[in-house]
PDB file of C-alpha atoms and ligand atoms in Angstrom:
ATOM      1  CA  UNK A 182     -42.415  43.750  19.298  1.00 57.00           C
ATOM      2  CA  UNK A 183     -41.348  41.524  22.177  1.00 52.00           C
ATOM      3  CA  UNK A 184     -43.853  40.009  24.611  1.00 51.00           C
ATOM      4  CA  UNK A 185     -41.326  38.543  27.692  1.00 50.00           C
ATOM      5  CA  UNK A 186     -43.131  40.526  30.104  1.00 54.00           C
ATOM      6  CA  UNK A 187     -46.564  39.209  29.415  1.00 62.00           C
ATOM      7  CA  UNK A 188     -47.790  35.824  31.476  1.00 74.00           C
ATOM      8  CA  UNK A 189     -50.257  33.681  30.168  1.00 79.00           C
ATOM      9  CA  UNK A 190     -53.980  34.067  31.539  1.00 92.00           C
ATOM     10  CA  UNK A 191     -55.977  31.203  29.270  1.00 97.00           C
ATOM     11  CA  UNK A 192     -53.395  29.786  27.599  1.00 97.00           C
ATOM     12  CA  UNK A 193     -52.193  26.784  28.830  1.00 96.00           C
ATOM     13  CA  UNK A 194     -54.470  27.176  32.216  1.00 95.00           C
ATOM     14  CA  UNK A 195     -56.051  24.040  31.142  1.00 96.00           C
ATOM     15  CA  UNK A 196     -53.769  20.783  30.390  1.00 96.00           C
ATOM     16  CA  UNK A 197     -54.433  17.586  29.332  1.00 97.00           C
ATOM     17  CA  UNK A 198     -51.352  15.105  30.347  1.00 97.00           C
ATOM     18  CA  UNK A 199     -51.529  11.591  28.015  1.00 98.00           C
ATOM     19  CA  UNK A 200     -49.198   8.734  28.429  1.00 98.00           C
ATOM     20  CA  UNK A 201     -50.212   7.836  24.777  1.00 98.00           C
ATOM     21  CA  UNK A 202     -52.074   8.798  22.156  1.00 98.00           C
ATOM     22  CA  UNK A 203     -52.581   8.482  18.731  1.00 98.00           C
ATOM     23  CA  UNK A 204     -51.972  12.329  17.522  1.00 98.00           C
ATOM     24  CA  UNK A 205     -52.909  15.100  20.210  1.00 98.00           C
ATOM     25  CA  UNK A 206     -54.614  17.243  17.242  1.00 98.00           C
ATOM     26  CA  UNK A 207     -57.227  14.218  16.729  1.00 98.00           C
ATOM     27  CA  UNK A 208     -57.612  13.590  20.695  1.00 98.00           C
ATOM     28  CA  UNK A 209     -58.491  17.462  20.525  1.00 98.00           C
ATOM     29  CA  UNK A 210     -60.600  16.918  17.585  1.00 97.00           C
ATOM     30  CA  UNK A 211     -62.617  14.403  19.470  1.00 97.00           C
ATOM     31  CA  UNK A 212     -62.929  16.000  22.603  1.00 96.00           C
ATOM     32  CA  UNK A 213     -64.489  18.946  20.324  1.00 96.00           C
ATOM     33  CA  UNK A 214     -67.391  16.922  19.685  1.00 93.00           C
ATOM     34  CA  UNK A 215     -68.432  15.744  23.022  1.00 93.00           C
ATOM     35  CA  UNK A 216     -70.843  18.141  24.651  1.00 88.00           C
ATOM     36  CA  UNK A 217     -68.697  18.919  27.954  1.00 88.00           C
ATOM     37  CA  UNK A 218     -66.868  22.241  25.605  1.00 86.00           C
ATOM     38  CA  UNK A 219     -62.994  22.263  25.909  1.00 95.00           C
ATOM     39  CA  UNK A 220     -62.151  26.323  26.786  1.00 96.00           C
ATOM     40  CA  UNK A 221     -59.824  28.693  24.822  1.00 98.00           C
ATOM     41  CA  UNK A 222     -56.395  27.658  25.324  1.00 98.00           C
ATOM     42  CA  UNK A 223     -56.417  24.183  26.371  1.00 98.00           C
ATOM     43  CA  UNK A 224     -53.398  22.332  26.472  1.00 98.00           C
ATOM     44  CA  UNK A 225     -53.168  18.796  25.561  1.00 98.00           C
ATOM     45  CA  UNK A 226     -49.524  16.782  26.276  1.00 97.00           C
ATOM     46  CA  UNK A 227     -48.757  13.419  25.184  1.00 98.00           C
ATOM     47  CA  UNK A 228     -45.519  11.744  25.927  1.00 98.00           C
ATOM     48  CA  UNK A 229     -45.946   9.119  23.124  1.00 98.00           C
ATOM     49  CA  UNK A 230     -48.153   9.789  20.027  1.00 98.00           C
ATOM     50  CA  UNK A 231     -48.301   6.469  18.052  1.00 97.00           C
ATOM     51  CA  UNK A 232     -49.690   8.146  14.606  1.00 98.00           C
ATOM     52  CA  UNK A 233     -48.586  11.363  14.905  1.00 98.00           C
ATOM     53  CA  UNK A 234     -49.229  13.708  11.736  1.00 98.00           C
ATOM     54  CA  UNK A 235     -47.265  16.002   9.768  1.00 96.00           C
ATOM     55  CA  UNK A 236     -47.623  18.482   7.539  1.00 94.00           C
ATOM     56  CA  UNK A 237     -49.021  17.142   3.957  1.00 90.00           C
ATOM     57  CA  UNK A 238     -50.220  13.943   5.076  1.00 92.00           C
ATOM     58  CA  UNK A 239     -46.747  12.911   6.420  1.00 94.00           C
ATOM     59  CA  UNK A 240     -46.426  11.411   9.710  1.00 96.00           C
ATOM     60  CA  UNK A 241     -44.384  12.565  12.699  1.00 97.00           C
ATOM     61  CA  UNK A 242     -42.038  10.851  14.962  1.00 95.00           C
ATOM     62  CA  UNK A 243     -40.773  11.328  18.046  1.00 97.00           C
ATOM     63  CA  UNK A 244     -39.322   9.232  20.698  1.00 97.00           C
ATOM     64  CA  UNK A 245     -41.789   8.293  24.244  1.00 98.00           C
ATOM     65  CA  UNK A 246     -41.489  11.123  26.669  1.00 98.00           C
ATOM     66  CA  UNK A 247     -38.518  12.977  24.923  1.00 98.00           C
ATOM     67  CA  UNK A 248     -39.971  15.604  23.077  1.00 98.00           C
ATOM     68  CA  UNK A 249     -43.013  18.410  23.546  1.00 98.00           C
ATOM     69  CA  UNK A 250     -46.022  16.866  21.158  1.00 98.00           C
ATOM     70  CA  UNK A 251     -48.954  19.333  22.303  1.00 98.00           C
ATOM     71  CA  UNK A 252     -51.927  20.579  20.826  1.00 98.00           C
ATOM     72  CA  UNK A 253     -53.671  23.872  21.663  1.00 98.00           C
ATOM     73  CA  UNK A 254     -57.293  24.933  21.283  1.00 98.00           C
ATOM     74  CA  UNK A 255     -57.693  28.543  19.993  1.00 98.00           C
ATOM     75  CA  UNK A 256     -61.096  29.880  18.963  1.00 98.00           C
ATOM     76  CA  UNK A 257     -60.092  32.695  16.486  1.00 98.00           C
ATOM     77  CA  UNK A 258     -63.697  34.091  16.175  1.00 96.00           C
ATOM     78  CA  UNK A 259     -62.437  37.528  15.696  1.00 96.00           C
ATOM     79  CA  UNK A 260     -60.491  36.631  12.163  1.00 97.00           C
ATOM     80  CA  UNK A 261     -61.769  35.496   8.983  1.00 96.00           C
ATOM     81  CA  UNK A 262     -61.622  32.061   7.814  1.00 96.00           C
ATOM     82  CA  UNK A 263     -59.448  33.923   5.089  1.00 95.00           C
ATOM     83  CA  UNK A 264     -56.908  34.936   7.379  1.00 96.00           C
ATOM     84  CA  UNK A 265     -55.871  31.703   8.350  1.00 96.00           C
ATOM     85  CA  UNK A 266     -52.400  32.718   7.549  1.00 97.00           C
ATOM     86  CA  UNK A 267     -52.313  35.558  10.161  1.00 98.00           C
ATOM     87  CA  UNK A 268     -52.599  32.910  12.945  1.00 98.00           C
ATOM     88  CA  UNK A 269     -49.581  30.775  11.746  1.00 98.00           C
ATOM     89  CA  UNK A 270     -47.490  33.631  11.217  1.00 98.00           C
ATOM     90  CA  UNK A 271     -47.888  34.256  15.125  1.00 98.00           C
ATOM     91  CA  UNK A 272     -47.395  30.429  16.268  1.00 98.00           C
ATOM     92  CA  UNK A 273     -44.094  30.273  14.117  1.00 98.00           C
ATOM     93  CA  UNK A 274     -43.212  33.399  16.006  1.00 98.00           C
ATOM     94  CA  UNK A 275     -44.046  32.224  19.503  1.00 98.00           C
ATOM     95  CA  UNK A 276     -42.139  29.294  18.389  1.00 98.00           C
ATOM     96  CA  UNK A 277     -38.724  31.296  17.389  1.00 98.00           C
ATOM     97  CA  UNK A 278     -38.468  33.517  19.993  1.00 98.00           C
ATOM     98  CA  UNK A 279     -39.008  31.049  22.164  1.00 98.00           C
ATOM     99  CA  UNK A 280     -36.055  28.817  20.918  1.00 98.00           C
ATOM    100  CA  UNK A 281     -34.033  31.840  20.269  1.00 98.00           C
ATOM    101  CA  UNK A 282     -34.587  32.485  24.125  1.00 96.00           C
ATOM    102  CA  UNK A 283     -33.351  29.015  25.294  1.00 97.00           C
ATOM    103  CA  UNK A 284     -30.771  28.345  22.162  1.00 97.00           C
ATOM    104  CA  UNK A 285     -29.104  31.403  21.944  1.00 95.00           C
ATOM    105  CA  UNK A 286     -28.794  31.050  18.418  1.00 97.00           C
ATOM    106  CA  UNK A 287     -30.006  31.967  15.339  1.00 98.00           C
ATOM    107  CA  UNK A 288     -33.722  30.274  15.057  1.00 98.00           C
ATOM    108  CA  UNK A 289     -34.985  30.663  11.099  1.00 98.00           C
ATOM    109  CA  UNK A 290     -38.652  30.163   9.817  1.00 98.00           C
ATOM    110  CA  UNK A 291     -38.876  27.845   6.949  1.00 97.00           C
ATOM    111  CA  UNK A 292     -42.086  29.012   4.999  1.00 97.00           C
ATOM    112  CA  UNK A 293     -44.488  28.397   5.860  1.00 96.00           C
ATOM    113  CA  UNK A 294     -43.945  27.103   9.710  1.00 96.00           C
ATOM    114  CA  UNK A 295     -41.204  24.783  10.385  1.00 97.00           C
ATOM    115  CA  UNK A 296     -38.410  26.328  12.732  1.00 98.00           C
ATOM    116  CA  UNK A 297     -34.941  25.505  11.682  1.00 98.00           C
ATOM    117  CA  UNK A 298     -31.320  25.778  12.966  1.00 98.00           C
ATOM    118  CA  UNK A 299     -28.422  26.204  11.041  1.00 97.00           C
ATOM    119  CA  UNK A 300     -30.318  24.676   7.934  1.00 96.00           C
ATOM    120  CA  UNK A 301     -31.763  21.732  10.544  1.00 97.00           C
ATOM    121  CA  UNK A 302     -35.247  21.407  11.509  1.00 98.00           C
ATOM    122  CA  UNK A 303     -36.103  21.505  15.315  1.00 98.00           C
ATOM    123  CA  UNK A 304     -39.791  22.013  15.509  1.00 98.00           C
ATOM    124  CA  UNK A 305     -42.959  21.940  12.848  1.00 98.00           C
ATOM    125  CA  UNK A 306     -47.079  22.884  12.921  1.00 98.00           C
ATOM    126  CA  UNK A 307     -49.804  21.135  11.951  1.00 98.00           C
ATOM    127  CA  UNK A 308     -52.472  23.923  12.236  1.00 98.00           C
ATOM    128  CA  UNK A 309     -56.173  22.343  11.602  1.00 98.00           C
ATOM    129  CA  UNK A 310     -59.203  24.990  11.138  1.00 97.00           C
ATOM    130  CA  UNK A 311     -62.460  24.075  12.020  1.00 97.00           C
ATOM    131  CA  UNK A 312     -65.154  26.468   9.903  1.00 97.00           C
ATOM    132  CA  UNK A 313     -68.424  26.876  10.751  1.00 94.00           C
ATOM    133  CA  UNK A 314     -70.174  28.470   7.570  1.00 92.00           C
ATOM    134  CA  UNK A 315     -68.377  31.531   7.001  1.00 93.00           C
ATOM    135  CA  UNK A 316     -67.037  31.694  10.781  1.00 95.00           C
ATOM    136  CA  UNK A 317     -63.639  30.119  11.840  1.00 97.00           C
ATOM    137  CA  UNK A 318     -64.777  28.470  14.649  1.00 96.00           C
ATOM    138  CA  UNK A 319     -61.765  26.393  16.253  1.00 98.00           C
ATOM    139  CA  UNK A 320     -57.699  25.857  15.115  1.00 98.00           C
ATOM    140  CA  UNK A 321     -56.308  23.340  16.607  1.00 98.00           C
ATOM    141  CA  UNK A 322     -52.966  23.906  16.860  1.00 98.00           C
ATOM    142  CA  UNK A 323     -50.670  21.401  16.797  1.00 98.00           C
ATOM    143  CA  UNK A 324     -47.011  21.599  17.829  1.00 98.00           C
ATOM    144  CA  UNK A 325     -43.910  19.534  17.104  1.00 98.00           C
ATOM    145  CA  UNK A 326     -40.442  20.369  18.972  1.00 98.00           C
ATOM    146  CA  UNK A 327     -37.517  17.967  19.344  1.00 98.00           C
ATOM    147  CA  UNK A 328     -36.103  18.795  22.793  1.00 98.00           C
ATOM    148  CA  UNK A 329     -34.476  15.950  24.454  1.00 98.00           C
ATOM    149  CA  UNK A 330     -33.714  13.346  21.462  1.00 98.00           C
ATOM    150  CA  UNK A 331     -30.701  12.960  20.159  1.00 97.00           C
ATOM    151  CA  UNK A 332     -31.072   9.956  17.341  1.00 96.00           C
ATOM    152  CA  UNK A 333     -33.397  10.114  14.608  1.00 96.00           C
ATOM    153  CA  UNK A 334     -34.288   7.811  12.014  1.00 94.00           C
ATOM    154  CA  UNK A 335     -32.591   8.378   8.763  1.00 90.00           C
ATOM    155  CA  UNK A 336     -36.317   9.109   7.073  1.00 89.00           C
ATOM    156  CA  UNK A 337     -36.531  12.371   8.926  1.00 91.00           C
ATOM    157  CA  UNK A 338     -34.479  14.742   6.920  1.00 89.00           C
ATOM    158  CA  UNK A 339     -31.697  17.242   8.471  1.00 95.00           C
ATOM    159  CA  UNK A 340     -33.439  16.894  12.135  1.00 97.00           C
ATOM    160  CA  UNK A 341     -31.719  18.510  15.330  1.00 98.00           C
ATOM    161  CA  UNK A 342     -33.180  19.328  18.948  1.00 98.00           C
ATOM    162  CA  UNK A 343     -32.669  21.514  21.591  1.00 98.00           C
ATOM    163  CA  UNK A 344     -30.566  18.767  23.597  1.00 98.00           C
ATOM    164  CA  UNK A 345     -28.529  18.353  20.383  1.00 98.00           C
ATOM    165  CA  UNK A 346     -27.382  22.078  20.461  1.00 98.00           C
ATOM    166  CA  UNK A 347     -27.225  22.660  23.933  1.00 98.00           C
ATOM    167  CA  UNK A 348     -25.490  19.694  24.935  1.00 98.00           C
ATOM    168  CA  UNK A 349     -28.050  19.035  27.585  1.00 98.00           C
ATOM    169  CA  UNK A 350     -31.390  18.487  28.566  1.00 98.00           C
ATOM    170  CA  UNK A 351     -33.933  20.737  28.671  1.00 98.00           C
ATOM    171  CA  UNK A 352     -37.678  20.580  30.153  1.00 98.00           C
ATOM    172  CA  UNK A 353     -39.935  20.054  27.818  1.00 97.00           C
ATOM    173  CA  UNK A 354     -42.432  21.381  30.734  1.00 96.00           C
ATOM    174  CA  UNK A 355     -40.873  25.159  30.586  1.00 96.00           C
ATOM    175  CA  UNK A 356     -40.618  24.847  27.178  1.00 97.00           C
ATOM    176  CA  UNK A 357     -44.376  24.495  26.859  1.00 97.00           C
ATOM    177  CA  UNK A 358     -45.134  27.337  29.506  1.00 96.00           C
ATOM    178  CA  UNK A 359     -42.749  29.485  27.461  1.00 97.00           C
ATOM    179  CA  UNK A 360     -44.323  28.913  24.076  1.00 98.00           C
ATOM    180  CA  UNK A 361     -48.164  29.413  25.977  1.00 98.00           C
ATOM    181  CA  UNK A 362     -47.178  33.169  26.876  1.00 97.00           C
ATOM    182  CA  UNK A 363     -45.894  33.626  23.586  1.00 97.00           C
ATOM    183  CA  UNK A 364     -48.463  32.321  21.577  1.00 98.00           C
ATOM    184  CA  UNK A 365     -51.000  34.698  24.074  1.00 97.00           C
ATOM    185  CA  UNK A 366     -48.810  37.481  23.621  1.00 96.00           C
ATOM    186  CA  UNK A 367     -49.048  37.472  19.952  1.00 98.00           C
ATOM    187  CA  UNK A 368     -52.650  36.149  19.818  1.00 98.00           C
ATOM    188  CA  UNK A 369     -54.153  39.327  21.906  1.00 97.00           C
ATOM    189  CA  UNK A 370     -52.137  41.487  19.214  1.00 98.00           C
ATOM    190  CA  UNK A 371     -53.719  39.905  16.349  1.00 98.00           C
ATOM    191  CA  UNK A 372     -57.073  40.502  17.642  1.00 97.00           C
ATOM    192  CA  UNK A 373     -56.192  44.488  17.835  1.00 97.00           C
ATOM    193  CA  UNK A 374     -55.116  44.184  14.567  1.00 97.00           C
ATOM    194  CA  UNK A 375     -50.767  43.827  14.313  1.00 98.00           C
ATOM    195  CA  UNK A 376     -51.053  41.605  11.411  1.00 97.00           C
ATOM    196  CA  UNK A 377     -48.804  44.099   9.527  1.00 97.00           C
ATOM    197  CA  UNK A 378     -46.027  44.061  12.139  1.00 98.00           C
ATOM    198  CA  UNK A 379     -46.300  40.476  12.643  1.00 98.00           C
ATOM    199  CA  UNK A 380     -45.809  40.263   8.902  1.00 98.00           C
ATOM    200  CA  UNK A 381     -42.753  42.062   8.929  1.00 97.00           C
ATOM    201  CA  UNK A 382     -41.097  40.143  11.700  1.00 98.00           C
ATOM    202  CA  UNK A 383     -42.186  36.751   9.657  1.00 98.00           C
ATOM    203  CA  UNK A 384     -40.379  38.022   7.002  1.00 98.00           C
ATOM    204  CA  UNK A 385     -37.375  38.895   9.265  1.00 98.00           C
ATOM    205  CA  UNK A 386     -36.915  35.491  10.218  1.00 98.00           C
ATOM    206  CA  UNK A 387     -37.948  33.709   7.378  1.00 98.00           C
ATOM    207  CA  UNK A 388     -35.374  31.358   6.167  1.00 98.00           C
ATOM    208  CA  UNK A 389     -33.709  32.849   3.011  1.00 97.00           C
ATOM    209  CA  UNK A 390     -35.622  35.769   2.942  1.00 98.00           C
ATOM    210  CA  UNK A 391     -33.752  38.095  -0.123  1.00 97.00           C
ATOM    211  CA  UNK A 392     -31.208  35.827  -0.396  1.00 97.00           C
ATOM    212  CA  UNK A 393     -30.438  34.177  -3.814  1.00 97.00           C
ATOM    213  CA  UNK A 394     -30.922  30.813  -3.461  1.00 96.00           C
ATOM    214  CA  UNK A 395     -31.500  27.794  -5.520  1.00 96.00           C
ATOM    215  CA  UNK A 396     -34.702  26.124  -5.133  1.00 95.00           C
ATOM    216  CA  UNK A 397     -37.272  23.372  -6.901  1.00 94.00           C
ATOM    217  CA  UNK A 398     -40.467  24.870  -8.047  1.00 91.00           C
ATOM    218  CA  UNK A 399     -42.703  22.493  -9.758  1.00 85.00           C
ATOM    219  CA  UNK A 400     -39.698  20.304 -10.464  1.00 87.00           C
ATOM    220  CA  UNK A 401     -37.395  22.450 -12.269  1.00 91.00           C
ATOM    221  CA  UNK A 402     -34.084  23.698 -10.352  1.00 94.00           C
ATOM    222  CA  UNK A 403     -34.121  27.992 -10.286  1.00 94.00           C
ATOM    223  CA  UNK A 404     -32.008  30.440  -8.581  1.00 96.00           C
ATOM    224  CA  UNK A 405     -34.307  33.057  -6.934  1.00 96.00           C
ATOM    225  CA  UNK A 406     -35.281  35.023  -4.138  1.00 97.00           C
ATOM    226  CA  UNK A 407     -37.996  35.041  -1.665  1.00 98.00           C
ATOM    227  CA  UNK A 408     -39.408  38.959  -1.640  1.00 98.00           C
ATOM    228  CA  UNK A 409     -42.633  38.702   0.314  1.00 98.00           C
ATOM    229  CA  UNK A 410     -45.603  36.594   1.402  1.00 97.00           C
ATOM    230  CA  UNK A 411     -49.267  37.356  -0.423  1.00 96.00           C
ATOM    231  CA  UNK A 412     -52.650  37.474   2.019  1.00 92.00           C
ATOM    232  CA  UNK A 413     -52.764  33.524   1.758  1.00 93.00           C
ATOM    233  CA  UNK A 414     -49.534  33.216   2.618  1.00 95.00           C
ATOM    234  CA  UNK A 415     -48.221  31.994  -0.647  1.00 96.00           C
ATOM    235  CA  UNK A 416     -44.182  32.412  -1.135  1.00 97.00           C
ATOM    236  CA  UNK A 417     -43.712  35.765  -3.770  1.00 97.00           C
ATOM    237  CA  UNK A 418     -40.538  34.589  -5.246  1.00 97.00           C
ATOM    238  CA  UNK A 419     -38.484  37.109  -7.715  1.00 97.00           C
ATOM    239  CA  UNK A 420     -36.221  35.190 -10.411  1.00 95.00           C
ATOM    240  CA  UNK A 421     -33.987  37.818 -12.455  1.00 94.00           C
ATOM    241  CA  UNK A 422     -36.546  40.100 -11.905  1.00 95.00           C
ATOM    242  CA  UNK A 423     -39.656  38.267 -12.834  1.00 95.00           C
ATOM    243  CA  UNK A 424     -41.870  37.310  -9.543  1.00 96.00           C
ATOM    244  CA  UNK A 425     -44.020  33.896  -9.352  1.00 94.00           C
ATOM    245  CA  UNK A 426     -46.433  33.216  -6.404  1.00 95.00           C
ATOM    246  CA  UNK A 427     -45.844  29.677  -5.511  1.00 94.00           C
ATOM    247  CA  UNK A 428     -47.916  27.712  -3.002  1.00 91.00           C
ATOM    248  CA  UNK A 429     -46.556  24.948  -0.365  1.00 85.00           C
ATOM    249  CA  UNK A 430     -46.915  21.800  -3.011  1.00 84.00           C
ATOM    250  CA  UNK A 431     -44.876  23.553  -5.710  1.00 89.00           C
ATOM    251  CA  UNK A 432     -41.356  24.530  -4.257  1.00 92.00           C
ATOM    252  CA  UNK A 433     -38.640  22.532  -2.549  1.00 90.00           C
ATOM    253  CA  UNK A 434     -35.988  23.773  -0.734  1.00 91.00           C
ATOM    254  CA  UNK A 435     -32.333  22.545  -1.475  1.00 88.00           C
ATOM    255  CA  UNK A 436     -31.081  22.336   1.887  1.00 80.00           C
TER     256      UNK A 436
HETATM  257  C1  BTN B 948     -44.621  19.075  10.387  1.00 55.19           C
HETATM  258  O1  BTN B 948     -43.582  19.697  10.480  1.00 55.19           O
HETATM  259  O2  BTN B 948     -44.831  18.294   9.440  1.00 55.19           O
HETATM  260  C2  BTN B 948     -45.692  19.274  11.418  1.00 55.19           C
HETATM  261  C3  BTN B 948     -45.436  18.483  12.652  1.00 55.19           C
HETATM  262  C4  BTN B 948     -46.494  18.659  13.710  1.00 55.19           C
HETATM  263  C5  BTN B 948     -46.363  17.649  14.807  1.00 55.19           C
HETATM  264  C6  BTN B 948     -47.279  17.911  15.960  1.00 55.19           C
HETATM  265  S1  BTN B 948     -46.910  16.904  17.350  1.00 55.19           S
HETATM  266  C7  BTN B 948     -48.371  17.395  18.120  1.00 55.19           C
HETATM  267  C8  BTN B 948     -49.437  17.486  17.073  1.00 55.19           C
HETATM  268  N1  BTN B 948     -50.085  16.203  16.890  1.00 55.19           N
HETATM  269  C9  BTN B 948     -49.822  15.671  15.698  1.00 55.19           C
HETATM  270  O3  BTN B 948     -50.246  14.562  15.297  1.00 55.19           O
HETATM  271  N2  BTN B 948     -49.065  16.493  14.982  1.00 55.19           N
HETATM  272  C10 BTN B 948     -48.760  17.709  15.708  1.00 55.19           C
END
């Protein structure tokens, strides 16, 4: 399923350049609620966020003007609020190929959405849904990717960026253009319905995916394998034969 020959037509047509900000996902947030509407696909840039947010409440760091801290404004009307899933599976696949495209290496998906290199992470998502009733109104999605810096603080665990593989710098600018036709790419297949192809290249690409590997699931050590992802995008793990469905607070990986 490759999408290099599309170009972007909403995606990424709008941008919103800030010197500093707070998180991009809550500048988008805010702008949401202010009666001028935002359109599909906006773009907002920061070179500095000073609170940005991670995953699980954590917070995310990355150096002034090194690294690509966006946000992106989808309106996923056409999907569920239960298939919230579906529409990370296809930013975590924007975001490999288009890292595979610059790196030349081997880019793995982490379940459920961090992109890592040899065992190192180089990007992460902070999706936030917006539901209106029973309608999924806005996502706000919010993307992470270390391009240009090279020294991180010891907190961050097993970081690397695409300067720290390539042994040079890249723009962060293309970067973002490249990710925008991607994510488009992917997005206008979801709404005719690819969810089960986009499922199987997830899986392709997921990080460990039927390998034997030792992992922490609700605290206790196990060797097992991942076998599949459910609807909600839970991990379906199979250890000697027996399979668990484990969600994101109940599994570490040993990396
Ligand atoms: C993670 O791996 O924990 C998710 C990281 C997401 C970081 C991005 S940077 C742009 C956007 N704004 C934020 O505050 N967070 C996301």
């Amino acid at each position: 399923m490759q999408n290099n020959h599309f170009s972007a037509t909403y995606i990424g047509t709008t941008k919103i350049k800030l010197d500093r900000v707070a998180s991009t996902n809550d500048f988008l947030r805010a702008e949401l609620s202010k009666s001028t509407p935002l359109v599909e696909g906006t773009v907002i840039m920061a070179d500095e966020q000073y609170a940005g947010r991670g995953q699980m409440g954590t917070s995310w760091e990355s150096q002034k003007g090194k690294n690509l801290t966006t946000s992106i404004l989808l309106c996923p009307h056409f999907l569920s609020p239960t298939k919230q899933f579906d529409l990370s599976i296809i930013i975590s696949l924007a975001l490999q190929q288009a890292l595979t495209s610059i790196l030349n290496v081997k880019v793995e998906i982490k379940w459920p959405n961090d992109l890592y290199v040899n065992n190192k992470k180089i990007a992460g998502l902070l999706i936030e849904n917006i539901l209106q009733g029973s309608k999924w109104k806005y996502a706000i999605v919010g993307i992470g990717v270390n391009v240009n810096q090279t020294e991180f603080s010891s907190k961050i665990k097993h970081p690397t960026s695409v300067q720290k593989i390539l042994h040079s710098s890249y723009c962060k600018e293309n970067l973002l253009n490249e990710i925008c036709i991607l994510i488009e790419g992917f997005y206008e297949q979801l709404r005719k319905g690819k969810q089960k192809e986009h499922k199987s290249l997830y899986l392709k690409h997921l990080l460990g995916f039927n390998e034997l590997r030792i992992y922490k699931i609700k605290g206790i050590s196990v060797q097992a394998k991942i076998v599949d992802i459910d609807p909600n995008g839970r991990l379906v793990l199979d250890t000697n034969g027996t399979l668990s469905i484990v969600n994101f607070k109940e599994i570490e990986f040993c990396i």
